[in-house]
């Protein structure tokens, strides 16, 4: 039973480059969440989708960040241009809108911007 | 403004003893609370949850207690095992009729269980 799959697991790139993080949610889950974890701010929600529609993007730090969910099985988080302060671990999670509502997380993408 | 706070960044206990992890929140609209466990290089894993209409939920060695008047919840692990060593996150949500599932996380507490 596949969990949430994120790629790449690690990304190292130079500032100014475009970065694309990918996520495949658990099949049948209709909510998808992108989080960022840093030492300073902990685990913070960037954006989430219900049924492929962005519901709340208030956590997206600035216009350099964008997220898409073209279908129920795929989402991307893009940073363009990237900056060193974007270095963090980015997690994707998915869930169903059930009474439990617990989210299932991927193992994250560790992003380093040099 | 941190709506969910875990004031203890770390906790160390002896194997077999009780671990108590604490969490405070400020938003009285939160009606659902969850605990997640995270090992290094892995994503957080759901552990246990509690609805605001309850004051206790138990699952094996794990029990979550909710004190709504104090806006405080705690996770008890008994007996603690070395494999419980991980970072524990408290999370809260406003579910309501919309049930968006948006979670607000605390900063996490690193638990070390010594053999």
Coordinates of C-alpha atoms in Angstrom, one line a residue:
Chain A
X1 CA 0.0 0.0 0.0
X2 CA 1.9 3.0 -1.3
X3 CA 2.1 6.1 0.9
X4 CA 2.6 9.7 -0.2
X5 CA 5.5 9.8 -2.6
X6 CA 7.7 12.8 -2.9
X7 CA 10.5 13.5 -5.4
X8 CA 13.3 14.3 -5.3
X9 CA 14.4 13.3 -1.8
X10 CA 17.2 15.8 -1.9
X11 CA 17.8 18.8 -4.1
X12 CA 20.9 21.0 -4.1
X13 CA 20.9 24.0 -6.5
X14 CA 22.3 27.5 -6.8
X15 CA 20.3 30.5 -6.0
X16 CA 18.3 31.9 -8.9
X17 CA 17.5 28.5 -10.3
X18 CA 14.0 27.1 -10.7
X19 CA 13.1 24.3 -8.3
X20 CA 10.2 21.9 -8.8
X21 CA 9.1 19.5 -6.0
X22 CA 6.7 16.7 -6.8
X23 CA 4.1 14.8 -4.9
X24 CA 1.9 11.9 -5.5
X25 CA -0.8 11.6 -2.9
X26 CA -2.4 8.4 -1.7
X27 CA -5.0 7.1 -4.1
X28 CA -8.5 8.1 -3.0
X29 CA -7.4 11.0 -0.9
X30 CA -9.0 14.2 -1.9
X31 CA -7.0 16.7 0.1
X32 CA -3.4 17.6 -0.5
X33 CA -1.2 19.8 1.7
X34 CA 2.3 21.3 1.2
X35 CA 4.3 22.1 4.3
X36 CA 7.7 23.6 5.0
X37 CA 9.8 22.7 8.0
X38 CA 12.6 25.0 9.2
X39 CA 14.4 25.3 12.5
X40 CA 13.1 28.8 13.0
X41 CA 9.4 28.4 12.1
X42 CA 8.8 24.7 12.6
X43 CA 6.3 22.9 10.4
X44 CA 4.2 25.5 8.6
X45 CA 1.4 24.9 6.0
X46 CA 2.1 26.6 2.7
X47 CA -1.0 25.6 0.7
X48 CA -3.7 23.0 0.5
X49 CA -6.0 21.6 -2.1
X50 CA -9.4 20.0 -1.9
X51 CA -10.5 18.0 -5.0
X52 CA -7.6 19.5 -6.9
X53 CA -8.7 23.1 -6.1
X54 CA -6.5 25.4 -4.1
X55 CA -8.4 26.3 -0.9
X56 CA -5.9 28.3 1.2
X57 CA -2.6 29.6 0.0
X58 CA -2.1 32.1 2.7
X59 CA 1.0 30.3 3.9
X60 CA 2.8 30.7 0.6
X61 CA 5.7 33.0 1.5
X62 CA 5.8 35.1 -1.7
X63 CA 5.1 35.2 -5.4
X64 CA 8.2 33.1 -6.1
X65 CA 6.3 30.1 -4.8
X66 CA 3.5 28.5 -6.8
X67 CA 1.7 25.2 -6.5
X68 CA -0.5 23.3 -8.9
X69 CA -2.5 20.1 -8.8
X70 CA -3.5 19.3 -12.4
X71 CA -5.1 16.0 -11.4
X72 CA -6.0 13.9 -8.3
X73 CA -2.7 12.0 -8.4
X74 CA -0.1 14.7 -8.8
X75 CA 0.9 18.1 -7.4
X76 CA 4.0 20.3 -7.8
X77 CA 5.5 23.1 -5.7
X78 CA 7.7 25.4 -7.7
X79 CA 10.1 28.1 -6.5
X80 CA 11.3 30.5 -9.1
X81 CA 13.8 32.1 -8.6
X82 CA 15.1 30.2 -5.6
X83 CA 17.0 31.9 -2.7
X84 CA 19.2 30.5 0.1
X85 CA 16.4 31.3 2.7
X86 CA 14.2 28.8 0.9
X87 CA 16.4 26.0 2.2
X88 CA 14.2 23.7 4.2
X89 CA 12.5 20.3 4.2
X90 CA 9.3 20.4 2.2
X91 CA 6.6 17.9 3.0
X92 CA 3.6 16.9 1.1
X93 CA 0.6 15.2 2.9
X94 CA -2.7 13.9 1.8
X95 CA -6.0 13.0 3.6
X96 CA -9.6 12.2 3.1
X97 CA -12.3 14.5 4.4
X98 CA -13.4 12.0 7.0
X99 CA -14.2 12.3 10.7
X100 CA -10.6 11.4 11.6
X101 CA -9.0 13.7 9.1
X102 CA -5.4 12.6 9.9
X103 CA -3.0 13.5 7.3
X104 CA -0.5 11.1 5.8
X105 CA 2.9 12.6 5.1
X106 CA 5.6 11.8 2.5
X107 CA 9.2 11.6 3.6
X108 CA 9.9 15.1 2.4
X109 CA 12.3 16.8 0.0
X110 CA 15.4 18.3 1.6
X111 CA 16.1 21.5 -0.4
X112 CA 19.4 23.3 -0.2
X113 CA 19.9 26.6 -2.1
X114 CA 23.5 27.6 -2.3
Chain B
X1 CA 1.5 34.4 16.6
X2 CA 1.9 30.8 17.6
X3 CA -1.6 29.3 18.0
X4 CA -0.2 25.9 19.1
X5 CA 2.7 25.8 21.5
X6 CA 5.0 23.1 22.7
X7 CA 7.1 24.8 25.3
X8 CA 9.4 22.0 26.0
X9 CA 11.8 21.5 23.1
X10 CA 13.1 18.2 24.6
X11 CA 12.4 15.5 27.2
X12 CA 14.5 12.6 28.4
X13 CA 13.0 9.7 30.3
X14 CA 14.1 6.2 31.4
X15 CA 12.8 3.2 29.6
X16 CA 9.7 1.8 31.4
X17 CA 8.8 5.1 32.9
X18 CA 6.0 7.5 31.8
X19 CA 6.6 10.2 29.2
X20 CA 4.4 13.2 29.3
X21 CA 4.4 15.7 26.4
X22 CA 2.5 18.9 26.7
X23 CA 0.8 21.2 24.3
X24 CA -1.0 24.5 24.8
X25 CA -3.3 26.3 22.3
X26 CA -4.8 29.8 22.1
X27 CA -7.6 29.4 19.6
X28 CA -10.8 28.3 21.3
X29 CA -12.2 27.5 17.8
X30 CA -10.0 24.4 17.6
X31 CA -12.2 21.4 17.8
X32 CA -9.8 18.6 16.9
X33 CA -6.3 17.8 18.2
X34 CA -3.7 15.3 16.9
X35 CA -0.3 14.0 17.8
X36 CA 2.3 13.1 15.3
X37 CA 5.6 11.3 15.7
X38 CA 8.6 12.0 13.5
X39 CA 11.8 10.0 13.0
X40 CA 14.8 11.6 11.3
X41 CA 14.6 11.7 7.5
X42 CA 11.0 10.6 7.6
X43 CA 7.7 12.4 7.4
X44 CA 5.5 12.8 10.5
X45 CA 3.3 9.8 11.3
X46 CA -0.1 10.1 12.8
X47 CA -0.2 8.8 16.4
X48 CA -3.5 9.6 18.1
X49 CA -6.2 12.2 18.1
X50 CA -9.0 13.6 20.2
X51 CA -12.1 15.6 19.5
X52 CA -12.9 18.6 21.7
X53 CA -16.0 16.9 22.9
X54 CA -13.9 14.4 24.8
X55 CA -11.3 14.8 27.5
X56 CA -9.4 11.5 27.0
X57 CA -8.6 9.1 24.3
X58 CA -6.5 6.0 24.7
X59 CA -4.7 3.7 22.2
X60 CA -2.5 1.1 23.7
X61 CA 0.5 2.8 25.4
X62 CA -0.6 6.2 24.2
X63 CA -3.2 8.4 25.9
X64 CA -4.1 11.9 25.1
X65 CA -5.8 14.2 27.6
X66 CA -7.6 17.4 26.8
X67 CA -8.4 20.2 29.2
X68 CA -10.5 22.7 27.3
X69 CA -10.8 25.2 30.1
X70 CA -7.0 25.4 30.3
X71 CA -6.5 25.1 26.5
X72 CA -4.0 22.3 27.2
X73 CA -3.5 18.8 26.0
X74 CA -1.0 16.2 26.9
X75 CA 0.3 12.9 25.5
X76 CA 1.1 10.2 27.9
X77 CA 3.3 7.2 26.9
X78 CA 3.5 4.4 29.3
X79 CA 5.6 2.4 29.5
X80 CA 8.1 4.4 27.4
X81 CA 10.4 2.4 25.1
X82 CA 13.6 3.3 23.3
X83 CA 11.8 3.1 20.0
X84 CA 9.6 5.9 21.1
X85 CA 12.6 8.3 20.8
X86 CA 11.5 10.8 18.2
X87 CA 10.1 14.3 17.7
X88 CA 6.5 14.6 18.7
X89 CA 4.3 17.3 17.2
X90 CA 1.0 18.5 18.5
X91 CA -1.5 19.7 15.9
X92 CA -4.9 21.3 16.0
X93 CA -7.6 22.1 13.5
X94 CA -11.0 23.8 13.1
X95 CA -13.1 21.2 11.5
X96 CA -16.7 22.5 11.8
X97 CA -19.1 22.1 8.9
X98 CA -16.4 22.8 6.3
X99 CA -14.0 20.1 7.5
X100 CA -11.1 21.5 5.5
X101 CA -8.7 19.5 7.6
X102 CA -6.2 22.4 7.9
X103 CA -3.7 21.6 10.7
X104 CA -1.7 24.1 12.8
X105 CA 1.4 22.4 14.3
X106 CA 3.4 23.1 17.4
X107 CA 7.2 23.4 17.3
X108 CA 7.7 19.8 18.4
X109 CA 9.3 18.1 21.4
X110 CA 12.2 15.8 21.0
X111 CA 11.7 12.7 23.3
X112 CA 14.7 10.6 24.2
X113 CA 14.0 7.3 26.0
X114 CA 17.1 5.9 27.6
X115 CA 17.6 2.1 27.9

